[in-house]
Short mmCIF file of C-alpha atoms in Angstrom, two decimals:
data_model
loop_
_atom_site.label_atom_id
_atom_site.label_comp_id
_atom_site.label_asym_id
_atom_site.label_seq_id
_atom_site.Cartn_x
_atom_site.Cartn_y
_atom_site.Cartn_z
CA MET A 1 0.12 -0.28 0.11
CA ALA A 2 1.42 3.37 -1.00
CA ARG A 3 2.20 5.50 2.33
CA PRO A 4 0.69 8.75 2.43
CA ALA A 5 2.28 12.22 1.73
CA ALA A 6 4.13 13.54 4.53
CA ARG A 7 2.29 17.07 5.27
CA ARG A 8 5.01 19.99 5.20
CA ALA A 9 5.24 21.70 8.41
CA PRO A 10 3.94 25.34 8.93
CA GLY A 11 6.92 27.84 8.33
CA LYS A 12 7.16 30.77 10.39
CA ARG A 13 4.49 32.71 11.66
CA VAL A 14 4.15 36.01 9.76
CA ALA A 15 1.81 38.77 9.09
CA VAL A 16 1.45 41.29 6.37
CA LEU A 17 -0.42 44.71 7.22
CA GLY A 18 -1.86 46.31 3.78
CA ALA A 19 -3.47 43.97 0.53
CA GLY A 20 -2.69 46.80 -2.09
CA SER A 21 -0.42 45.35 -5.14
CA TRP A 22 2.66 45.37 -3.57
CA GLY A 23 1.18 43.86 0.00
CA THR A 24 -0.57 41.10 -1.67
CA THR A 25 2.51 40.28 -4.01
CA PHE A 26 4.73 40.45 -0.96
CA ALA A 27 2.08 38.25 1.34
CA LYS A 28 2.71 35.79 -1.86
CA ILE A 29 6.28 35.86 -1.77
CA LEU A 30 6.38 34.76 1.75
CA ALA A 31 3.70 31.86 1.46
CA ASP A 32 5.52 30.44 -1.68
CA GLY A 33 8.43 30.62 0.35
CA GLY A 34 6.57 28.49 3.29
CA ALA A 35 5.80 31.14 5.35
CA ASP A 36 2.33 30.76 7.48
CA VAL A 37 0.79 33.98 6.36
CA VAL A 38 -2.06 35.94 7.35
CA LEU A 39 -3.24 39.12 5.32
CA TRP A 40 -4.64 42.20 6.94
CA ALA A 41 -6.88 44.16 4.40
CA ARG A 42 -8.66 47.16 5.66
CA ARG A 43 -11.72 46.78 3.81
CA PRO A 44 -13.82 43.76 5.08
CA GLU A 45 -15.13 42.80 1.34
CA LEU A 46 -11.45 42.96 0.10
CA ALA A 47 -10.04 40.47 3.12
CA ARG A 48 -13.20 38.01 2.77
CA GLU A 49 -12.23 37.84 -1.60
CA ILE A 50 -8.68 37.22 -0.58
CA GLN A 51 -9.73 34.16 1.83
CA GLU A 52 -12.22 32.72 -0.26
CA ALA A 53 -11.53 33.16 -3.73
CA LYS A 54 -7.71 33.60 -3.58
CA ARG A 55 -7.92 36.61 -5.54
CA ASN A 56 -7.35 40.38 -5.04
CA SER A 57 -9.27 41.60 -8.26
CA ASP A 58 -8.84 45.26 -7.31
CA TYR A 59 -4.64 45.58 -7.47
CA LEU A 60 -3.64 41.98 -8.82
CA PRO A 61 -6.48 41.05 -11.50
CA GLY A 62 -5.86 37.58 -12.93
CA VAL A 63 -3.33 36.58 -10.34
CA ASN A 64 -4.09 33.41 -8.60
CA LEU A 65 -3.25 33.49 -4.64
CA PRO A 66 -1.72 30.42 -2.80
CA ILE A 67 -3.81 28.57 -1.10
CA GLY A 68 -2.43 28.71 2.17
CA LEU A 69 -2.54 32.39 2.22
CA ARG A 70 -5.21 33.64 4.82
CA ALA A 71 -6.47 37.07 5.07
CA THR A 72 -8.75 39.12 7.52
CA SER A 73 -9.58 42.65 7.94
CA ARG A 74 -9.22 42.49 11.99
CA LEU A 75 -5.21 43.43 13.20
CA ASP A 76 -5.50 41.43 16.15
CA LEU A 77 -6.52 38.19 14.38
CA ALA A 78 -3.48 39.38 11.38
CA LEU A 79 -1.04 39.68 14.43
CA ALA A 80 -1.65 37.19 16.59
CA GLY A 81 1.73 35.03 16.80
CA ALA A 82 3.28 36.56 13.99
CA GLU A 83 7.10 36.36 14.37
CA GLN A 84 7.40 38.69 12.06
CA VAL A 85 5.24 41.55 10.44
CA TYR A 86 5.62 43.32 7.54
CA VAL A 87 4.24 46.68 6.87
CA CYS A 88 2.98 48.11 3.84
CA VAL A 89 0.54 51.12 4.01
CA PRO A 90 0.82 54.44 2.39
CA SER A 91 3.64 56.32 4.14
CA GLN A 92 1.32 59.08 5.06
CA THR A 93 -0.87 56.45 6.97
CA LEU A 94 2.07 54.63 8.70
CA ARG A 95 1.96 56.17 12.10
CA GLN A 96 -1.44 55.91 12.68
CA ASN A 97 -1.31 52.11 11.81
CA LEU A 98 1.47 51.56 13.63
CA ILE A 99 -0.49 53.03 16.79
CA ALA A 100 -3.44 50.70 16.09
CA ALA A 101 -1.47 47.94 15.44
CA GLU A 102 1.25 47.89 18.40
CA PRO A 103 -1.13 46.48 21.44
CA HIS A 104 -1.62 43.26 19.17
CA LEU A 105 2.55 42.94 18.50
CA HIS A 106 3.98 39.86 19.56
CA ALA A 107 6.87 40.96 22.21
CA GLN A 108 9.65 40.03 20.08
CA ALA A 109 8.65 40.62 16.40
CA THR A 110 10.98 42.08 13.80
CA VAL A 111 8.71 44.81 11.92
CA VAL A 112 10.30 45.06 8.14
CA SER A 113 9.13 48.03 6.04
CA LEU A 114 8.35 47.54 2.56
CA MET A 115 7.34 51.09 1.86
CA LYS A 116 9.41 53.77 -0.23
CA GLY A 117 8.25 57.29 1.03
CA VAL A 118 9.19 59.46 3.79
CA GLU A 119 6.56 60.95 6.35
CA LYS A 120 5.70 64.65 5.06
CA SER A 121 5.21 66.15 8.52
CA THR A 122 8.24 65.02 9.65
CA GLY A 123 10.80 63.89 6.85
CA HIS A 124 11.25 60.93 8.74
CA ARG A 125 11.94 57.69 6.32
CA MET A 126 10.01 54.75 7.49
CA SER A 127 12.23 52.59 9.52
CA GLU A 128 12.39 56.04 11.97
CA VAL A 129 9.02 56.09 12.21
CA ILE A 130 8.82 52.62 13.10
CA ALA A 131 10.84 53.02 15.92
CA GLU A 132 9.52 56.07 17.27
CA VAL A 133 5.72 54.56 17.59
CA LEU A 134 6.53 51.00 18.31
CA PRO A 135 8.71 49.95 21.76
CA ILE A 136 11.26 47.67 19.94
CA ALA A 137 14.84 47.85 19.58
CA GLU A 138 16.55 49.39 16.29
CA SER A 139 18.22 46.05 15.45
CA LYS A 140 14.51 44.17 15.48
CA ILE A 141 13.60 46.79 12.36
CA ALA A 142 14.40 45.60 9.12
CA VAL A 143 13.80 47.17 5.41
CA ILE A 144 13.37 46.02 2.10
CA SER A 145 13.61 47.60 -1.43
CA GLY A 146 14.72 46.82 -4.99
CA PRO A 147 13.56 46.06 -8.39
CA ASN A 148 10.24 45.44 -7.31
CA LEU A 149 7.12 45.70 -9.75
CA ALA A 150 4.18 44.06 -7.98
CA LEU A 151 2.34 42.87 -11.19
CA GLU A 152 5.49 40.91 -12.59
CA ILE A 153 6.50 39.40 -9.43
CA ALA A 154 3.23 38.03 -8.59
CA LYS A 155 3.26 36.49 -12.12
CA GLU A 156 6.20 34.80 -10.64
CA GLN A 157 9.09 36.70 -12.86
CA PRO A 158 11.97 36.20 -11.39
CA THR A 159 14.11 39.26 -9.55
CA ALA A 160 16.09 40.18 -6.39
CA ALA A 161 15.52 42.40 -3.78
CA VAL A 162 17.81 43.98 -0.64
CA VAL A 163 16.81 43.10 3.27
CA SER A 164 18.71 45.81 5.43
CA SER A 165 18.78 46.30 8.91
CA THR A 166 21.54 47.86 11.24
CA SER A 167 21.60 43.77 12.61
CA LEU A 168 22.76 41.74 10.23
CA GLU A 169 21.44 38.75 12.10
CA THR A 170 18.34 40.37 11.46
CA ALA A 171 18.37 40.94 7.71
CA GLN A 172 19.82 37.47 7.34
CA ALA A 173 16.66 36.24 9.13
CA VAL A 174 13.76 38.19 7.15
CA ALA A 175 15.67 37.12 3.95
CA SER A 176 15.39 33.40 4.72
CA VAL A 177 11.92 34.02 4.87
CA SER A 178 11.39 36.50 2.06
CA ARG A 179 12.58 34.24 -0.63
CA ASN A 180 11.53 31.50 -3.01
CA PRO A 181 12.16 30.20 -6.31
CA TYR A 182 11.50 33.87 -8.40
CA PHE A 183 12.18 36.36 -5.58
CA HIS A 184 16.06 36.30 -3.76
CA SER A 185 16.91 38.27 -1.18
CA PHE A 186 20.45 39.92 -0.54
CA VAL A 187 21.10 41.64 3.18
CA ASN A 188 23.15 44.78 3.91
CA THR A 189 23.47 46.77 7.07
CA ASP A 190 22.77 50.37 5.32
CA VAL A 191 19.32 51.30 6.61
CA ILE A 192 19.74 54.76 5.46
CA GLY A 193 20.97 54.14 1.76
CA THR A 194 18.34 51.02 1.35
CA GLU A 195 15.56 53.34 2.41
CA PHE A 196 16.44 56.63 0.55
CA GLY A 197 17.25 54.52 -2.39
CA GLY A 198 13.66 53.18 -2.69
CA VAL A 199 12.40 56.74 -1.99
CA LEU A 200 14.97 58.64 -4.42
CA LYS A 201 14.00 56.48 -7.90
CA ASN A 202 10.44 57.74 -7.31
CA LEU A 203 11.07 61.15 -7.80
CA ILE A 204 13.30 60.30 -10.56
CA ALA A 205 10.75 58.14 -12.43
CA VAL A 206 8.21 60.71 -12.16
CA ALA A 207 10.36 63.51 -13.80
CA ILE A 208 10.93 60.33 -16.90
CA GLY A 209 7.34 60.07 -17.13
CA ILE A 210 6.86 63.98 -17.39
CA VAL A 211 9.55 64.10 -20.03
CA ASP A 212 7.93 61.06 -22.32
CA GLY A 213 4.29 62.25 -21.54
CA ALA A 214 5.63 65.88 -22.96
CA GLY A 215 7.11 63.91 -26.06
CA TYR A 216 11.04 63.88 -25.50
CA GLY A 217 12.71 60.89 -26.48
CA GLU A 218 15.28 58.60 -25.45
CA ASN A 219 18.47 60.66 -25.36
CA THR A 220 16.58 63.22 -22.46
CA LYS A 221 15.18 59.86 -20.54
CA ALA A 222 18.59 58.37 -20.37
CA SER A 223 20.25 61.81 -19.33
CA ILE A 224 17.64 61.83 -16.80
CA ILE A 225 18.31 58.42 -15.17
CA THR A 226 21.83 59.22 -15.19
CA ARG A 227 21.68 62.61 -13.69
CA GLY A 228 19.26 61.57 -11.32
CA LEU A 229 21.70 58.41 -9.69
CA VAL A 230 24.15 61.28 -9.08
CA GLU A 231 21.41 63.45 -7.27
CA MET A 232 20.06 60.32 -5.40
CA THR A 233 23.74 59.54 -4.33
CA ASP A 234 24.97 63.23 -3.24
CA PHE A 235 21.44 63.39 -0.83
CA ALA A 236 21.62 59.69 0.16
CA VAL A 237 25.24 60.07 1.50
CA ALA A 238 24.87 63.41 2.44
CA TYR A 239 22.16 61.44 5.12
CA GLY A 240 24.93 58.94 5.87
CA ALA A 241 24.58 56.25 3.48
CA HIS A 242 27.29 54.22 1.93
CA PRO A 243 27.73 55.12 -1.87
CA ASP A 244 27.89 51.76 -2.97
CA THR A 245 24.50 51.12 -1.97
CA LEU A 246 23.28 53.26 -4.34
CA SER A 247 24.79 51.34 -7.21
CA GLY A 248 22.71 48.08 -5.96
CA LEU A 249 19.46 47.04 -5.91
CA ALA A 250 17.82 49.06 -3.77
CA GLY A 251 19.34 52.36 -5.85
CA LEU A 252 20.43 51.61 -9.46
CA GLY A 253 18.41 48.50 -9.79
CA ASP A 254 15.21 49.98 -8.52
CA LEU A 255 15.56 53.11 -10.99
CA ILE A 256 16.08 51.26 -14.07
CA ALA A 257 12.70 49.09 -13.23
CA THR A 258 11.34 52.00 -12.08
CA CYS A 259 11.63 54.34 -14.86
CA GLN A 260 11.59 52.34 -17.76
CA SER A 261 8.49 50.29 -16.85
CA PRO A 262 4.51 51.56 -17.29
CA LEU A 263 3.60 49.43 -14.47
CA SER A 264 4.99 52.12 -12.08
CA ARG A 265 2.53 54.34 -10.71
CA ASN A 266 5.29 57.12 -10.47
CA ASN A 267 6.39 56.82 -14.11
CA THR A 268 2.34 56.68 -15.20
CA ALA A 269 1.69 59.62 -12.83
CA GLY A 270 4.53 61.75 -14.50
CA ARG A 271 3.05 60.57 -18.16
CA LEU A 272 -0.21 61.97 -16.93
CA LEU A 273 1.16 65.42 -15.89
CA GLY A 274 3.45 65.92 -19.03
CA GLN A 275 0.53 65.34 -20.93
CA GLY A 276 -0.93 68.14 -19.72
CA TYR A 277 -3.21 66.40 -16.93
CA LYS A 278 -3.07 68.89 -13.60
CA LEU A 279 -1.95 67.21 -10.05
CA PRO A 280 -5.35 67.06 -8.57
CA GLU A 281 -6.76 65.33 -11.94
CA VAL A 282 -3.60 62.74 -11.65
CA VAL A 283 -4.42 61.94 -8.25
CA ASN A 284 -7.71 61.13 -9.18
CA GLN A 285 -6.92 58.81 -11.93
CA MET A 286 -4.63 56.78 -9.93
CA GLN A 287 -6.17 53.56 -8.10
CA GLN A 288 -3.62 53.62 -5.20
CA THR A 289 -0.78 55.94 -3.55
CA THR A 290 2.00 57.66 -5.48
CA GLU A 291 4.82 57.84 -3.03
CA GLY A 292 6.55 59.89 -5.75
CA LEU A 293 4.14 62.86 -5.81
CA ALA A 294 4.02 62.90 -1.82
CA SER A 295 8.42 62.94 -1.39
CA VAL A 296 8.71 65.74 -3.44
CA GLY A 297 8.34 68.18 -1.10
CA PRO A 298 10.18 66.78 2.06
CA ILE A 299 12.74 65.20 -0.10
CA LEU A 300 13.70 68.53 -1.05
CA GLU A 301 13.23 70.34 2.41
CA LEU A 302 16.00 67.64 3.42
CA ALA A 303 18.17 68.25 0.17
CA ARG A 304 17.86 71.81 1.48
CA ALA A 305 19.32 71.41 5.02
CA LYS A 306 22.21 69.25 3.60
CA GLY A 307 22.89 72.02 0.79
CA VAL A 308 22.61 69.31 -1.92
CA GLU A 309 21.82 70.80 -5.11
CA MET A 310 18.72 68.47 -6.96
CA PRO A 311 17.80 70.29 -9.92
CA ILE A 312 15.65 67.14 -11.36
CA VAL A 313 13.65 66.98 -8.41
CA GLU A 314 13.09 70.61 -8.05
CA GLN A 315 12.00 70.74 -11.80
CA VAL A 316 9.44 67.69 -11.13
CA ARG A 317 8.18 70.06 -7.76
CA GLN A 318 7.65 73.07 -10.35
CA VAL A 319 5.61 71.03 -12.88
CA LEU A 320 3.52 69.50 -9.47
CA ALA A 321 2.82 72.82 -8.39
CA GLY A 322 2.00 74.65 -12.05
CA THR A 323 5.00 76.75 -12.18
CA LEU A 324 6.42 75.31 -15.03
CA ALA A 325 5.27 73.84 -17.95
CA PRO A 326 6.07 69.62 -18.03
CA LYS A 327 7.75 70.58 -21.91
CA ASP A 328 10.10 73.30 -20.15
CA ILE A 329 11.61 70.69 -18.20
CA ALA A 330 15.48 71.69 -19.17
CA PRO A 331 17.04 68.96 -21.57
CA HIS A 332 20.78 69.98 -19.67
CA LEU A 333 19.20 69.16 -16.34
CA THR A 334 21.02 71.87 -14.53
CA THR A 335 20.46 75.48 -13.44
CA ASP A 336 24.59 76.37 -13.57
CA ASP A 337 25.04 79.21 -16.18
CA GLU A 338 28.63 77.96 -16.85
CA PRO A 339 29.89 74.93 -17.81
CA GLN A 340 30.94 72.31 -15.25
CA GLY A 341 32.88 69.17 -15.03
CA GLU A 342 30.49 66.21 -14.61
CA ARG A 343 29.85 65.50 -11.07
CA THR A 344 30.48 61.63 -10.07
CA MET A 345 29.29 59.90 -6.78
CA ASP A 346 32.65 61.09 -5.31
CA GLY A 347 32.19 64.75 -6.00
CA GLN A 348 34.94 64.65 -8.59
CA ALA A 349 34.90 65.19 -12.33
CA GLN A 350 35.91 62.38 -14.06
CA GLY A 351 33.61 61.83 -17.35
CA GLY A 352 31.50 58.73 -17.27
CA SER A 353 33.65 56.68 -14.79
CA ALA A 354 31.07 56.77 -11.84
CA LEU A 355 28.01 55.28 -14.00
CA ARG A 356 30.16 52.62 -15.52
CA ARG A 357 31.35 51.85 -12.06
CA ALA A 358 27.93 51.97 -11.42
CA LEU A 359 26.67 49.39 -13.46
CA GLN A 360 30.05 47.37 -13.21
CA ARG A 361 29.11 47.10 -9.18
CA ALA A 362 25.07 46.19 -9.67
CA PHE A 363 25.80 43.83 -12.67
CA ASP A 364 28.97 42.25 -10.07
CA GLN A 365 26.13 41.99 -7.49
CA LEU A 366 24.20 39.64 -9.61
CA ARG A 367 27.25 37.56 -10.73
CA HIS A 368 28.95 36.79 -7.16
CA GLY A 369 25.72 35.82 -5.29
CA GLY A 370 25.14 39.67 -4.17
CA ARG A 371 28.46 41.08 -2.60
CA GLY A 372 27.85 44.81 -3.03
CA ALA A 373 27.41 47.43 -0.45
CA LEU A 374 28.77 47.08 2.85
CA GLY A 375 29.14 43.12 2.15
CA ASP A 376 25.88 42.30 0.87
CA ARG A 377 25.66 38.83 0.78
CA PRO A 378 22.84 36.02 0.23
#
């Protein structure tokens, strides 16, 4: 008589807060990797669809979710016993959602940010807001970032991301759960660079969308991506990031994916602006929060505080404010009156060597098992 198949032991108990496209996709990633996942949805009807039909037709149409993935609209049930809590809510609602979740958190839970924004009222990164609101050690906080367009990953197209925490042990523990055959996680300890990479690339993607909508071609877009990487790195380094992090998955990798794909909400919002729609009209057309639009003002304030020049982001601000026509975004991408050497990531004029180094480091990360910024390791 045939022996019955062995039942797989349940994996680590985790919760995902937020059932938008990325939150639902990451719940799928975790479940496909063997974790015991409960997804929290704010709307009971959405939780019910995910729980019963294993679909999220609002945000991931046509995608079948894992049979074992559970969903609820009750925070207490979602968080009960969760050893790791992945948070994926709009950045401007993070604080209030954390306040609501705190009474139900496991005392030793690790909290992981999947968000790419800054809080408008404080300019704080998402991990800083988590540390302020929740009574947990900094070493129990992690962030995940990278070239992660939700719909592609939900369809199981291979990609990679980086998990960052001040504690390498925490980053490795999260990475070991956040991986499966189509999603690979690397680790580093540069939380500042990892988070700011995810925030800043959104602003450059809005700029790319604007010039695309205005009818500019590939030369203009390539120039913005290249100079945008410089702005991103200058800003992040001014706040304590390691420059190599911006050459990795959380910087250059995410920048390329977000700027070139019509699946990017930031790119789409920019393209609508470039086509002549006003900001309120764009916001109304977007089904989900577009973090790049909310982050422009806070990032420019933080840049001014450190004396960092960000001409591309400044022009995006002017388009959002209606004081600059999209077609007038400067092709030369600078406000300088006099010719200057091309600034590189280390502030020196060395021609195109900085971009070559950035591309080489990114390719080396994928080719050699993710070794990169501050000892990134799989």
